Tab-separated table of N, CA and C in Angstrom:
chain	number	residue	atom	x	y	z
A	205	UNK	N	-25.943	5.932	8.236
A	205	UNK	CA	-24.987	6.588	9.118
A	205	UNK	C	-24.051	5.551	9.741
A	206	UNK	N	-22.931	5.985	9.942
A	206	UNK	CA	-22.023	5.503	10.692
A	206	UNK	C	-22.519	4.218	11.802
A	207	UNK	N	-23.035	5.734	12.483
A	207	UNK	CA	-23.794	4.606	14.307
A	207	UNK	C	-24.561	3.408	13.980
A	208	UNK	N	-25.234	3.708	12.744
A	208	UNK	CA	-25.935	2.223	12.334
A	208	UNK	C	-25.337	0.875	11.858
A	209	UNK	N	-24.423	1.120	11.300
A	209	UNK	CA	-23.207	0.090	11.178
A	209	UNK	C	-22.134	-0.652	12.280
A	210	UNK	N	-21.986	0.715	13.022
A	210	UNK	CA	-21.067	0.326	14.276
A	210	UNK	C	-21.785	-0.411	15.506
A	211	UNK	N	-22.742	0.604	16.168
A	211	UNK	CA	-22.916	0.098	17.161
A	211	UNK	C	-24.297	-0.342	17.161
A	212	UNK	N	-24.513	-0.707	18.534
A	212	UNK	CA	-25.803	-1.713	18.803
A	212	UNK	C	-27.300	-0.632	18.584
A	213	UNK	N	-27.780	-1.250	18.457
A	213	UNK	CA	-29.229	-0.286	18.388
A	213	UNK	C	-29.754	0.595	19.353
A	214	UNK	N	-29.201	-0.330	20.826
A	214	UNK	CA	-29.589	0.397	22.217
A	214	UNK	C	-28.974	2.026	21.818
A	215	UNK	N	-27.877	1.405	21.454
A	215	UNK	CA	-27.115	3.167	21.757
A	215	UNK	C	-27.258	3.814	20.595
A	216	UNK	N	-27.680	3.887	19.842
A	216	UNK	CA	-28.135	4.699	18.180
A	216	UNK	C	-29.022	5.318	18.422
A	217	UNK	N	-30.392	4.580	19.321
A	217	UNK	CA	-31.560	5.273	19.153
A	217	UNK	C	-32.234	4.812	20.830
A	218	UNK	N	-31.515	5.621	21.590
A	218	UNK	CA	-31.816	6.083	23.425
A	218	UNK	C	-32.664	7.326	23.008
A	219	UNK	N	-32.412	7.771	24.132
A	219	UNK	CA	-33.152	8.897	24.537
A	219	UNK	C	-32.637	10.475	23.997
A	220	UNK	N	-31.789	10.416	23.274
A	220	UNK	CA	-31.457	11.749	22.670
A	220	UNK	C	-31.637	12.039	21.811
A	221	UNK	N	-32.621	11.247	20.910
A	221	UNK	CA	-33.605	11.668	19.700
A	221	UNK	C	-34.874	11.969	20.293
A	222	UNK	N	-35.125	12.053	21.475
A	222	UNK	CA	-36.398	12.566	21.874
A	222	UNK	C	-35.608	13.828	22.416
A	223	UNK	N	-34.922	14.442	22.617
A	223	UNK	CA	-34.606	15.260	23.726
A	223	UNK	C	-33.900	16.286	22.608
A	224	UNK	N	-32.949	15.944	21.727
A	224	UNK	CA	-32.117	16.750	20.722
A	224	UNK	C	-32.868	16.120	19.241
A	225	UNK	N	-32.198	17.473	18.467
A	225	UNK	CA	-32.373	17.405	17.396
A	225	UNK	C	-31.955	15.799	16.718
A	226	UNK	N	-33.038	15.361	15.963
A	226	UNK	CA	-32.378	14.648	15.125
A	226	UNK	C	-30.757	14.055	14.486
A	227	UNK	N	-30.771	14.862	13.910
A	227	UNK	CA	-29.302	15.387	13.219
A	227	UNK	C	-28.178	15.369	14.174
A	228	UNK	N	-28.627	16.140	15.217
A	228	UNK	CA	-27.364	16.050	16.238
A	228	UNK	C	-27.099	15.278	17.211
A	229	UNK	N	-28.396	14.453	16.909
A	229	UNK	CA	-28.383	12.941	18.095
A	229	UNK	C	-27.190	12.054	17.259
A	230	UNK	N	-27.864	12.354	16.073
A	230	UNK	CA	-27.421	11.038	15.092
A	230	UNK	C	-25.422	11.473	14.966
A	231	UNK	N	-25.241	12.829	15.009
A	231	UNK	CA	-24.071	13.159	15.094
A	231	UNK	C	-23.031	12.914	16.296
A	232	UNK	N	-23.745	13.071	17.223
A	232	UNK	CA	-23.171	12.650	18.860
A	232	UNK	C	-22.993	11.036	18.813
A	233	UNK	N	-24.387	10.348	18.147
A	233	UNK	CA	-24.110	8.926	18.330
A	233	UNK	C	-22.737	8.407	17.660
A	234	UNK	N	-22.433	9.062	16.677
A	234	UNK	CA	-21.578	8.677	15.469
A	234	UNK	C	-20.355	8.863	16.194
A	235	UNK	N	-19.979	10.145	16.955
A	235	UNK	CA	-18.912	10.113	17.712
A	235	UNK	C	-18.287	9.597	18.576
A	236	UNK	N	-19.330	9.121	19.413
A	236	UNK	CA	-18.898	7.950	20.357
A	236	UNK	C	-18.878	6.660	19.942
A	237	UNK	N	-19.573	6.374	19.282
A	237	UNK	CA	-19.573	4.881	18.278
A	237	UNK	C	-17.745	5.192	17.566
A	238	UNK	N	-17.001	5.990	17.186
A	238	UNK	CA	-16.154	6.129	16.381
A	238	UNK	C	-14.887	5.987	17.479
A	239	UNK	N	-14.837	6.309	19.088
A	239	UNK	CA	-14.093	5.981	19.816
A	239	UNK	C	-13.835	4.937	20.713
A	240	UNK	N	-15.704	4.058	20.668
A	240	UNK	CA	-15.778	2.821	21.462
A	240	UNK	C	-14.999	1.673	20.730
A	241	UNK	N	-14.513	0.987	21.739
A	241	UNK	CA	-13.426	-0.221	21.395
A	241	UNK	C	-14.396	-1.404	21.874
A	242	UNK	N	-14.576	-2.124	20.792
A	242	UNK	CA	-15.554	-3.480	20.836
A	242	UNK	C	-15.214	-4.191	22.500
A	243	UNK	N	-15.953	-4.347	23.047
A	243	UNK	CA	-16.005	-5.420	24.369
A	243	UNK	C	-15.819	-4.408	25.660
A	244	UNK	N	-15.871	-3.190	25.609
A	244	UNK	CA	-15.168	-2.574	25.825
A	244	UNK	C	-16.493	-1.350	26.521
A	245	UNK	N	-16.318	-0.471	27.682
A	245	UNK	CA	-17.221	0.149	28.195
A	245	UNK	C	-17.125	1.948	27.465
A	246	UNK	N	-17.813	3.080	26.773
A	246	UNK	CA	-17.198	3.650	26.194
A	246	UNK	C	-16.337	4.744	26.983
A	247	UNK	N	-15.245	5.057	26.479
A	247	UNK	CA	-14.009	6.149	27.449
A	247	UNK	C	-13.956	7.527	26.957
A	248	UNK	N	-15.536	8.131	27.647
A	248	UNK	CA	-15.499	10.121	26.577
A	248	UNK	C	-14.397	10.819	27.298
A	249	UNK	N	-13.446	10.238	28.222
A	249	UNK	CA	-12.318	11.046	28.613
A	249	UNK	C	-11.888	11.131	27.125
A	250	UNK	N	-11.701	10.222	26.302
A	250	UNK	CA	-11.058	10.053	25.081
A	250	UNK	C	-11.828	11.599	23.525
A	251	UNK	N	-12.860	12.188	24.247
A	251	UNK	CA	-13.364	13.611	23.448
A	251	UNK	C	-12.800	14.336	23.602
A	252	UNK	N	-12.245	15.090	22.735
A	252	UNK	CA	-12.031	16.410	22.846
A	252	UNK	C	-12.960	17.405	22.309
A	253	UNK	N	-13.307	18.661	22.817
A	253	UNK	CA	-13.704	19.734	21.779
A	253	UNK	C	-12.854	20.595	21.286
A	254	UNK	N	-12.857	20.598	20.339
A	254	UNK	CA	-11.747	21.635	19.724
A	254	UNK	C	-12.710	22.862	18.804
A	255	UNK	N	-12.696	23.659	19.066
A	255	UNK	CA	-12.415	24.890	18.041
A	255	UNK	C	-11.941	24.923	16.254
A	256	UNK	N	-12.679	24.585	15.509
A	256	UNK	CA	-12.341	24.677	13.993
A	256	UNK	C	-12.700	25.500	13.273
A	257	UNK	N	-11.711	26.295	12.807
A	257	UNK	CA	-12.084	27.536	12.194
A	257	UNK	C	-12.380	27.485	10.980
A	258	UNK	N	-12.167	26.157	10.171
A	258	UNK	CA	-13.050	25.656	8.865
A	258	UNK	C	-14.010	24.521	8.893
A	259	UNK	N	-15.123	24.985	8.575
A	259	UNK	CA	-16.438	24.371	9.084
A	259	UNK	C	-16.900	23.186	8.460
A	260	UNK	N	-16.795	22.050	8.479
A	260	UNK	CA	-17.555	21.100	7.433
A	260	UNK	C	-17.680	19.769	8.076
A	261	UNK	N	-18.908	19.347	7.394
A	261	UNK	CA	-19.024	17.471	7.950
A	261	UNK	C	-18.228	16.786	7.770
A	262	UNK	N	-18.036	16.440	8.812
A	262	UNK	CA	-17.159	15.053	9.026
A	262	UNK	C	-17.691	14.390	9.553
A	263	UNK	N	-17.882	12.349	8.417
A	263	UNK	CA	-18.443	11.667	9.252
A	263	UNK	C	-17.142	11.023	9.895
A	264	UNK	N	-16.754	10.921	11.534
A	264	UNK	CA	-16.013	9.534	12.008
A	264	UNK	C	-15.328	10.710	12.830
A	265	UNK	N	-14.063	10.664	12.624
A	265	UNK	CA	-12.977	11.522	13.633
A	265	UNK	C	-12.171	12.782	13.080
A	266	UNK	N	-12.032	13.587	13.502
A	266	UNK	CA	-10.808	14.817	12.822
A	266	UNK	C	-9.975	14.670	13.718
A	267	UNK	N	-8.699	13.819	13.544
A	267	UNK	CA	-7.467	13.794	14.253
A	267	UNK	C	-6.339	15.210	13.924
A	268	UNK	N	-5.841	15.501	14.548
A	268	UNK	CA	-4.880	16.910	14.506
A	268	UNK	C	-3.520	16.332	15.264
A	269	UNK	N	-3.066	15.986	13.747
A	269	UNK	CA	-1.236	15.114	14.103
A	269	UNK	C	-0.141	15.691	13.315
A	270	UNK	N	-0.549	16.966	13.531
A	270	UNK	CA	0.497	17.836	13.285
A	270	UNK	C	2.234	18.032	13.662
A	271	UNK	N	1.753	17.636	15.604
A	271	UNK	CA	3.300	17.466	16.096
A	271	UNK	C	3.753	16.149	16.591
A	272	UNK	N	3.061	15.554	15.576
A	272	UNK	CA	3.515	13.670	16.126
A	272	UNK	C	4.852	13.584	15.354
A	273	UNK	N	5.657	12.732	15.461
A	273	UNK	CA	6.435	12.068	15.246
A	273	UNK	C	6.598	10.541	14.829
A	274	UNK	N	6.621	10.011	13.813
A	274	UNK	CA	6.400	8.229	13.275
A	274	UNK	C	7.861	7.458	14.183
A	275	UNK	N	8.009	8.259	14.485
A	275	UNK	CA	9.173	7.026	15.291
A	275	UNK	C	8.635	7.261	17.065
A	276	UNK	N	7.779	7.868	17.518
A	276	UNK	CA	7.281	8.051	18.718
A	276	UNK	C	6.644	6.930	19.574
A	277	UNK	N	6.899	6.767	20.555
A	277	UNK	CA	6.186	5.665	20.947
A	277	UNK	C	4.706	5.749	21.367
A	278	UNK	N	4.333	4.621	21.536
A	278	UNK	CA	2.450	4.527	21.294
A	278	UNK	C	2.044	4.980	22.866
A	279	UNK	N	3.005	4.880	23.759
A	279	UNK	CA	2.219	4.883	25.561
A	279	UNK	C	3.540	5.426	26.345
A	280	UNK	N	3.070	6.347	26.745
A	280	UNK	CA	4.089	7.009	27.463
A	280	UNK	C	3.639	7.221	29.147
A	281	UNK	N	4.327	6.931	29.838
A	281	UNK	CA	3.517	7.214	31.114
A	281	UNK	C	4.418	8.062	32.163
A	282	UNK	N	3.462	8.891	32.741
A	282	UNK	CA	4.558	9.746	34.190
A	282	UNK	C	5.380	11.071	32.974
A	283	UNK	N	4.548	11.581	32.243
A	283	UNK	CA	5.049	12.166	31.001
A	283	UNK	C	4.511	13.886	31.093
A	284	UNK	N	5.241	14.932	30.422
A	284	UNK	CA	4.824	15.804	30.208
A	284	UNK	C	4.281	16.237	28.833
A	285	UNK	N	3.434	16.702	28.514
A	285	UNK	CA	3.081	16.958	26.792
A	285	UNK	C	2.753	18.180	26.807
A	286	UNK	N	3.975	18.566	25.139
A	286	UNK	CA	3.538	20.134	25.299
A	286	UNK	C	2.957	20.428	24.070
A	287	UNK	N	1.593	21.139	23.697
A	287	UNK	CA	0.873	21.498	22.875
A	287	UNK	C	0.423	22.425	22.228
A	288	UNK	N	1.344	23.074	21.220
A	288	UNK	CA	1.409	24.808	21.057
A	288	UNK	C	1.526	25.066	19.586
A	289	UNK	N	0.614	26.352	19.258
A	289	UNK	CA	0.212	26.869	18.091
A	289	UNK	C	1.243	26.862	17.090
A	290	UNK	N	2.257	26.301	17.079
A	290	UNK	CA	3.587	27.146	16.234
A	290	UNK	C	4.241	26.217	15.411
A	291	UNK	N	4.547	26.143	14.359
A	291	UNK	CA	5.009	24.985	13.271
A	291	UNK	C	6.374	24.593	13.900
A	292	UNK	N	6.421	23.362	14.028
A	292	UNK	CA	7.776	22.741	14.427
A	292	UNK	C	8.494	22.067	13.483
A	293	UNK	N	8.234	22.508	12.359
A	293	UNK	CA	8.701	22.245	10.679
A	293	UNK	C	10.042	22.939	10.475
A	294	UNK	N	10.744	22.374	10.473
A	294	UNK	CA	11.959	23.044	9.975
A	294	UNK	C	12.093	23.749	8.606
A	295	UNK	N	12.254	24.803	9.126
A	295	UNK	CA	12.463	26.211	7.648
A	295	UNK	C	12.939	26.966	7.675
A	296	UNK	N	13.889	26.768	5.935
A	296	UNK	CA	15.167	27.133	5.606
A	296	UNK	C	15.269	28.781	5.675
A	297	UNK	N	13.765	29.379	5.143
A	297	UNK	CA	14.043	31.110	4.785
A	297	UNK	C	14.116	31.727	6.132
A	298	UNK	N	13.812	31.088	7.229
A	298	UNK	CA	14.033	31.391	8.795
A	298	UNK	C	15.175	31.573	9.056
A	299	UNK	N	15.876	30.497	8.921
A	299	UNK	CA	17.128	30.723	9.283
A	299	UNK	C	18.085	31.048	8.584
A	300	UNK	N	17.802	31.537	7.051
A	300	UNK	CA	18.869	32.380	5.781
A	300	UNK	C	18.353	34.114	6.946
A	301	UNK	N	16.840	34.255	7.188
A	301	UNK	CA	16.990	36.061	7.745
A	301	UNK	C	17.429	35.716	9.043
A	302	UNK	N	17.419	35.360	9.612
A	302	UNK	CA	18.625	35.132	11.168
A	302	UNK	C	20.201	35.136	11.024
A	303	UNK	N	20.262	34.590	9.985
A	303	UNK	CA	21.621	34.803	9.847
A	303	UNK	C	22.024	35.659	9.129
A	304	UNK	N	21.057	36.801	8.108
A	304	UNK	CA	21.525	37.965	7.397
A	304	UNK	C	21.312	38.756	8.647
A	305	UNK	N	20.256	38.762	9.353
A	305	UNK	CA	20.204	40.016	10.586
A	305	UNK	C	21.668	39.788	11.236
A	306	UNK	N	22.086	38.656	11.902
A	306	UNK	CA	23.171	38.866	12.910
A	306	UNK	C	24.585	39.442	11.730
A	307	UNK	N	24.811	39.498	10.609
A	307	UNK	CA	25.498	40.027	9.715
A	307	UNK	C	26.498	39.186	9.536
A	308	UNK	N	26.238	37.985	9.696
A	308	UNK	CA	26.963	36.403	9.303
A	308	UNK	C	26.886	36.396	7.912
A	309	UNK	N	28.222	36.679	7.597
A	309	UNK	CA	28.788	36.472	5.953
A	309	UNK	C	29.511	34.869	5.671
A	310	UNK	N	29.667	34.182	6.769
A	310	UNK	CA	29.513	32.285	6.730
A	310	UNK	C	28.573	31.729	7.087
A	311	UNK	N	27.237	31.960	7.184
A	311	UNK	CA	26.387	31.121	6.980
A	311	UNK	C	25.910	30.115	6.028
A	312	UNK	N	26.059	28.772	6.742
A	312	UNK	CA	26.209	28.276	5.274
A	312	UNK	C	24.801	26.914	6.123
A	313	UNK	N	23.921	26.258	5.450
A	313	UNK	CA	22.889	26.168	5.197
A	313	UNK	C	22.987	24.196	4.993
A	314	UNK	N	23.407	23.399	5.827
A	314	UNK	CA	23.916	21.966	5.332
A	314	UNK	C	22.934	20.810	5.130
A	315	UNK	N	22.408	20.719	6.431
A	315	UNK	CA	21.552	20.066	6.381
A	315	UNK	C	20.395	20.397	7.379
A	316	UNK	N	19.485	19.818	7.102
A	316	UNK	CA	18.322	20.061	8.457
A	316	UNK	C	18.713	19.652	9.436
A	317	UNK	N	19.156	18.448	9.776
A	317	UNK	CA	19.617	17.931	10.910
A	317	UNK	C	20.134	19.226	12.304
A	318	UNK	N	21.070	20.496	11.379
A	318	UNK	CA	21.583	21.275	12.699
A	318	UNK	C	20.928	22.368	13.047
């Protein structure tokens, strides 16, 4: 497993293989081992639980970077973040029926950019 590679022994095998299942000790360990930063005290502000409506093992992290941006910067501070169900993908057949509904006979289609 993961936790056995990463981290120290103390924290692989504490007290939550006596207390939890096996399996899900060894799964919890793996998770926090996968966010601790070497030298470093571990930060579970940094967990999320999320809700996945397709079910399967994952060993390490499931990141969800759907509305990132590669030109974004890494640290933002004094910031608002907004986080919502809805594709922010620009698409073309969206806006060909928006512009047949309003009965726009110049719609014309250039680039993504507008």
């Amino acid at each position: 497993m993961i936790a056995r590679q990463l981290c120290p022994k103390d924290i692989s095998e504490d007290g939550t293989t006596s207390t939890l299942y096996e399996a899900l000790a060894d799964q919890l360990t793996d998770i926090v081992c996968c966010i601790r930063k070497p030298e470093e005290a571990i930060d579970l502000f940094m967990v999320e639980i999320m809700h996945m409506r397709h079910k399967f093992d994952v060993e390490g992290l499931v990141l969800d970077h759907g509305s990132r941006h590669p030109d974004m910067k890494r640290r933002a501070e004094n910031c608002f973040i907004l986080t919502c169900n809805v594709s922010l993908e620009y698409e073309k057949r969206i806006f060909l029926l928006k512009c047949r509904a309003e009965g726009g006979n110049g719609c014309s289609l250039k680039a993504s950019g507008r």
